[in-house]
Short mmCIF file of C-alpha atoms in Angstrom, two decimals:
data_model
loop_
_atom_site.label_atom_id
_atom_site.label_comp_id
_atom_site.label_asym_id
_atom_site.label_seq_id
_atom_site.Cartn_x
_atom_site.Cartn_y
_atom_site.Cartn_z
CA MET A 7 -0.04 -0.07 -0.22
CA ILE A 8 0.94 3.82 -0.40
CA LEU A 9 -0.13 6.24 2.04
CA ARG A 10 -2.28 8.36 0.02
CA ASP A 11 -4.09 10.47 2.40
CA ILE A 12 -4.38 12.37 5.82
CA LYS A 13 -7.70 13.52 6.88
CA PHE A 14 -9.19 15.76 9.88
CA VAL A 15 -11.97 14.90 11.55
CA LEU A 16 -13.30 17.44 14.46
CA GLU A 17 -15.11 15.21 17.26
CA PHE A 18 -18.00 16.48 19.17
CA ASN A 19 -17.75 15.95 22.83
CA PRO A 20 -21.49 16.54 24.13
CA ASN A 21 -20.06 16.54 27.82
CA LYS A 22 -18.19 19.89 27.23
CA TYR A 23 -21.32 21.51 26.00
CA ILE A 24 -23.80 19.91 28.31
CA SER A 25 -24.99 23.36 30.00
CA GLU A 26 -25.82 24.72 26.38
CA ILE A 27 -27.33 21.46 25.70
CA ARG A 28 -29.60 21.53 28.90
CA LYS A 29 -30.70 25.25 27.81
CA VAL A 30 -31.92 23.76 24.47
CA MET A 31 -33.70 20.92 26.13
CA LYS A 32 -35.70 23.52 28.15
CA GLU A 33 -36.05 25.92 25.56
CA LYS A 34 -37.23 23.76 22.67
CA LYS A 35 -38.59 20.81 24.99
CA LEU A 36 -36.39 18.50 23.61
CA ASN A 37 -35.07 15.06 25.24
CA GLU A 38 -31.14 15.11 25.71
CA GLU A 39 -30.62 12.98 22.60
CA HIS A 40 -32.57 15.40 20.35
CA ALA A 41 -31.12 18.45 22.05
CA THR A 42 -27.86 17.07 21.34
CA GLN A 43 -28.53 16.71 17.83
CA PHE A 44 -29.89 20.04 17.61
CA TYR A 45 -27.20 21.68 19.10
CA TYR A 46 -24.63 19.83 17.10
CA LYS A 47 -26.52 20.88 13.76
CA ASP A 48 -27.20 24.53 15.02
CA LYS A 49 -23.74 25.34 16.79
CA PHE A 50 -20.82 22.69 15.80
CA GLN A 51 -21.54 21.21 12.53
CA ASP A 52 -20.43 24.14 10.45
CA LYS A 53 -17.06 24.23 12.75
CA ALA A 54 -16.54 20.68 11.86
CA VAL A 55 -17.26 21.34 8.06
CA GLN A 56 -14.61 24.11 8.44
CA ILE A 57 -11.86 22.12 9.75
CA ARG A 58 -12.67 19.17 7.29
CA ASP A 59 -12.19 21.56 4.27
CA GLU A 60 -9.46 23.84 5.55
CA SER A 61 -7.15 21.07 6.30
CA ARG A 62 -7.26 19.80 2.62
CA CYS A 63 -4.50 22.26 1.66
CA ILE A 64 -1.86 21.37 3.94
CA SER A 65 -2.81 17.81 3.91
CA ASP A 66 -2.53 17.50 0.29
CA LEU A 67 0.82 19.51 0.26
CA TYR A 68 2.26 17.13 2.83
CA ILE A 69 1.40 14.25 0.96
CA SER A 70 2.72 15.53 -2.34
CA CYS A 71 6.13 16.48 -0.36
CA LEU A 72 6.24 12.97 1.17
CA GLY A 73 5.93 11.22 -2.29
CA LYS A 74 5.07 7.54 -2.63
CA TYR A 75 5.78 6.34 1.01
CA HIS A 76 5.09 2.33 0.94
CA THR A 77 3.60 0.72 4.01
CA SER A 78 2.03 -2.57 4.51
CA GLU A 79 -0.34 -1.31 7.32
CA THR A 80 -2.27 1.88 6.11
CA LYS A 81 -3.17 3.88 2.74
CA GLU A 82 -5.03 6.68 4.93
CA ILE A 83 -4.34 8.43 8.34
CA ILE A 84 -7.68 9.73 9.86
CA ILE A 85 -6.81 12.43 12.55
CA HIS A 86 -9.56 12.69 14.94
CA LEU A 87 -9.39 16.03 16.92
CA VAL A 88 -10.51 15.49 20.35
CA ASP A 89 -10.63 17.03 23.76
CA GLU A 90 -9.52 14.45 25.60
CA LEU A 91 -8.09 11.08 24.62
CA SER A 92 -9.84 7.56 24.87
CA GLU A 93 -8.05 4.18 25.62
CA ALA A 94 -8.14 3.25 22.10
CA SER A 95 -6.37 6.19 20.77
CA LEU A 96 -4.78 4.31 17.94
CA ILE A 97 -6.91 1.94 15.44
CA ASN A 98 -5.86 0.37 12.30
CA VAL A 99 -8.88 -1.22 10.12
CA ASP A 100 -8.49 -2.29 6.41
CA GLY A 101 -5.74 0.07 5.91
CA PHE A 102 -7.36 3.28 7.56
CA MET A 103 -5.46 4.23 10.64
CA GLU A 104 -7.28 6.48 13.18
CA VAL A 105 -5.35 8.34 15.66
CA GLN A 106 -6.59 10.63 18.20
CA ILE A 107 -4.93 14.25 18.78
CA ILE A 108 -5.97 16.77 21.62
CA PHE A 109 -7.01 19.91 19.88
CA ASN A 110 -8.30 23.61 20.93
CA LEU A 111 -10.81 24.51 18.69
CA GLU A 112 -11.25 28.05 20.18
CA GLN A 113 -7.48 28.71 19.62
CA TYR A 114 -7.58 27.40 16.09
CA ILE A 115 -10.47 29.53 14.96
CA SER A 116 -8.81 32.64 16.56
CA LEU A 117 -5.48 32.21 14.29
CA THR A 118 -4.70 33.50 10.89
CA ASN A 119 -4.76 31.55 7.86
CA HIS A 120 -0.98 31.41 8.10
CA GLN A 121 -0.88 30.19 11.73
CA LYS A 122 -3.93 27.85 10.89
CA ASN A 123 -1.68 25.80 8.47
CA GLN A 124 1.24 25.89 10.75
CA MET A 125 -1.01 24.42 13.47
CA LEU A 126 -2.20 21.73 11.10
CA LEU A 127 1.21 20.89 10.00
CA ASN A 128 2.36 20.35 13.59
CA ILE A 129 -0.72 18.06 13.98
CA ILE A 130 0.34 16.08 11.18
CA GLN A 131 3.95 15.73 12.43
CA ARG A 132 2.43 14.38 15.62
CA ALA A 133 0.13 11.97 14.13
CA THR A 134 2.51 10.57 11.70
CA LYS A 135 5.11 10.08 14.53
CA SER A 136 2.66 8.25 16.71
CA VAL A 137 1.90 5.79 13.83
CA GLY A 138 5.37 5.38 12.72
CA ASP A 139 6.36 4.45 16.23
CA ILE A 140 3.74 1.66 16.17
CA PHE A 141 4.58 0.28 12.95
CA GLU A 142 8.26 1.02 13.28
CA TRP A 143 8.34 3.18 9.79
CA GLU A 144 11.57 4.98 8.88
CA TYR A 145 10.54 8.65 10.09
CA GLN A 146 13.29 10.50 7.92
CA PRO A 147 10.74 10.76 4.83
CA PHE A 148 8.36 12.25 6.91
CA GLN A 149 10.55 14.71 8.50
CA GLU A 150 11.72 15.42 5.09
CA ALA A 151 8.04 16.25 3.93
CA TYR A 152 7.38 18.46 7.23
CA ASN A 153 10.42 20.54 6.22
CA LYS A 154 9.50 20.89 2.38
CA VAL A 155 6.10 22.07 3.69
CA ILE A 156 7.80 24.98 5.56
CA GLU A 157 10.33 25.73 2.80
CA LYS A 158 7.44 26.23 0.33
CA ASN A 159 5.95 28.61 3.10
CA TYR A 160 2.82 26.36 3.02
CA GLU A 161 1.78 27.44 -0.21
CA ASN A 162 0.36 24.34 -2.41
CA ASN A 163 0.27 25.83 -5.95
CA TYR A 164 0.96 23.70 -8.94
CA VAL A 165 0.46 23.26 -12.84
CA TRP A 166 -2.06 20.55 -12.96
CA LYS A 167 -1.67 20.07 -16.90
CA LYS A 168 -0.14 21.56 -19.76
CA LYS A 169 -0.36 21.26 -23.45
CA VAL A 170 1.33 22.89 -26.50
CA SER A 171 -1.21 24.28 -29.29
CA PRO A 172 -1.51 22.77 -32.77
CA GLY A 173 0.59 25.06 -34.40
CA ARG A 174 3.27 25.04 -31.54
CA LYS A 175 3.17 28.69 -30.91
CA TYR A 176 1.80 28.47 -27.35
CA ILE A 177 1.50 26.45 -24.20
CA ALA A 178 -1.43 26.32 -22.25
CA GLU A 179 -1.33 25.41 -18.39
CA VAL A 180 -3.84 25.01 -15.94
CA PHE A 181 -2.39 26.40 -12.55
CA CYS A 182 -4.07 25.68 -9.38
CA MET A 183 -3.93 27.63 -6.17
CA HIS A 184 -4.91 25.42 -3.02
CA GLU A 185 -5.30 27.65 -0.35
CA ILE A 186 -6.61 27.10 3.14
CA ASN A 187 -10.21 28.46 2.30
CA GLU A 188 -10.43 28.32 -1.23
CA TYR A 189 -9.40 26.76 -4.59
CA LEU A 190 -8.34 28.87 -7.60
CA ILE A 191 -8.08 27.34 -10.87
CA TYR A 192 -6.32 29.66 -13.76
CA MET A 193 -5.82 29.25 -17.38
CA ILE A 194 -2.13 30.30 -18.48
CA VAL A 195 -1.03 30.83 -21.83
CA LYS A 196 2.70 31.27 -22.44
CA ASP A 197 4.62 31.77 -25.90
CA TYR A 198 6.04 28.58 -27.04
CA ARG A 199 9.50 29.77 -27.75
CA ASP A 200 10.63 32.07 -24.80
CA LYS A 201 7.96 30.91 -22.27
CA ASN A 202 6.62 34.37 -21.51
CA GLU A 203 3.37 34.70 -20.24
CA LEU A 204 0.84 36.12 -22.41
CA LYS A 205 -2.41 35.55 -20.55
CA ARG A 206 -3.91 34.72 -17.14
CA GLU A 207 -7.38 34.18 -16.61
CA LEU A 208 -9.08 32.84 -13.50
CA LEU A 209 -11.62 30.41 -14.42
CA HIS A 210 -12.88 29.32 -10.99
CA ARG A 211 -12.97 29.92 -7.36
CA VAL A 212 -14.34 27.28 -5.23
CA SER A 213 -14.19 25.48 -1.90
CA PRO A 214 -10.77 23.84 -1.00
CA HIS A 215 -12.40 20.37 -0.77
CA GLU A 216 -11.77 18.20 -3.64
CA PHE A 217 -15.12 17.35 -3.81
CA MET A 218 -15.93 20.63 -5.20
CA PHE A 219 -12.90 21.40 -7.28
CA ALA A 220 -12.18 17.89 -8.83
CA PRO A 221 -15.26 18.12 -11.08
CA TYR A 222 -13.50 20.94 -12.82
CA LEU A 223 -10.34 19.04 -13.45
CA GLY A 224 -11.34 16.63 -16.52
CA ASP A 225 -8.86 17.68 -19.23
CA LEU A 226 -7.19 20.07 -21.29
CA LYS A 227 -7.66 20.53 -24.85
CA TRP A 228 -6.72 23.12 -27.74
CA LEU A 229 -9.93 23.79 -29.57
CA SER A 230 -8.04 25.72 -32.53
CA ASP A 231 -4.69 27.49 -32.83
CA ASP A 232 -5.57 30.28 -30.56
CA SER A 233 -8.53 28.74 -28.47
CA VAL A 234 -8.12 26.49 -25.41
CA ALA A 235 -10.44 24.87 -23.20
CA LEU A 236 -10.51 23.32 -19.83
CA ILE A 237 -12.87 20.43 -19.88
CA GLY A 238 -14.53 19.31 -16.75
CA GLU A 239 -15.06 15.48 -15.48
CA ASN A 240 -18.26 16.00 -17.41
CA PRO A 241 -17.02 16.87 -20.95
CA ARG A 242 -20.16 18.54 -21.71
CA ARG A 243 -18.62 21.25 -19.47
CA GLN A 244 -15.92 23.30 -20.95
CA TRP A 245 -14.40 26.57 -20.28
CA ALA A 246 -12.68 28.24 -23.15
CA VAL A 247 -9.95 30.95 -23.30
CA ASN A 248 -8.89 32.84 -26.52
CA VAL A 249 -5.29 33.97 -26.75
#
């Protein structure tokens, strides 16, 4: 197996919010179970989605810097962000390794985007170290990946695909900027000979989660000598740029 992904899950601890839940029980005339569900959807669910989405940038960058790390134990690490550790803080099932890390939600929310990325990277470092100790992994590749992310200043920018025009006059590139709170997709056209940038057009600005941006990344195709299009996963969806 190859370690292909690291995901974050913000865990909800009802005991931490029991006083608020009891207020809901009184105001909405609900039992504890239904009041807990109401409180989660009303006050906590958006925060869980925020953590899930905002962590995708740094997780993707870290895995990219790590490269193809082969393991016999797991293909994905799922980091559960918790208030307190349970007895079974490390669980490995069918190639999915679940690890618990103590997390301060209020502190995270107060940080700048750059500080959030730093915090998330350090959590990844702690999680991979915990998993690596259990499975006796060579840890140097993980340390190198950590260092590379810092060297890149936590910026996850890359050319997704490039293609030369039929007349070999231009090069088109789909350039992606995976930021903590958004994913930007640009079409860049360069001169084939000197590689000077001739045009840059923002095609899409979407959520940083791959479920939102992946449908836009199907193919790159020149429609003519001076018109190029980004093709979606659904080939009927195309976004053309004229040079």
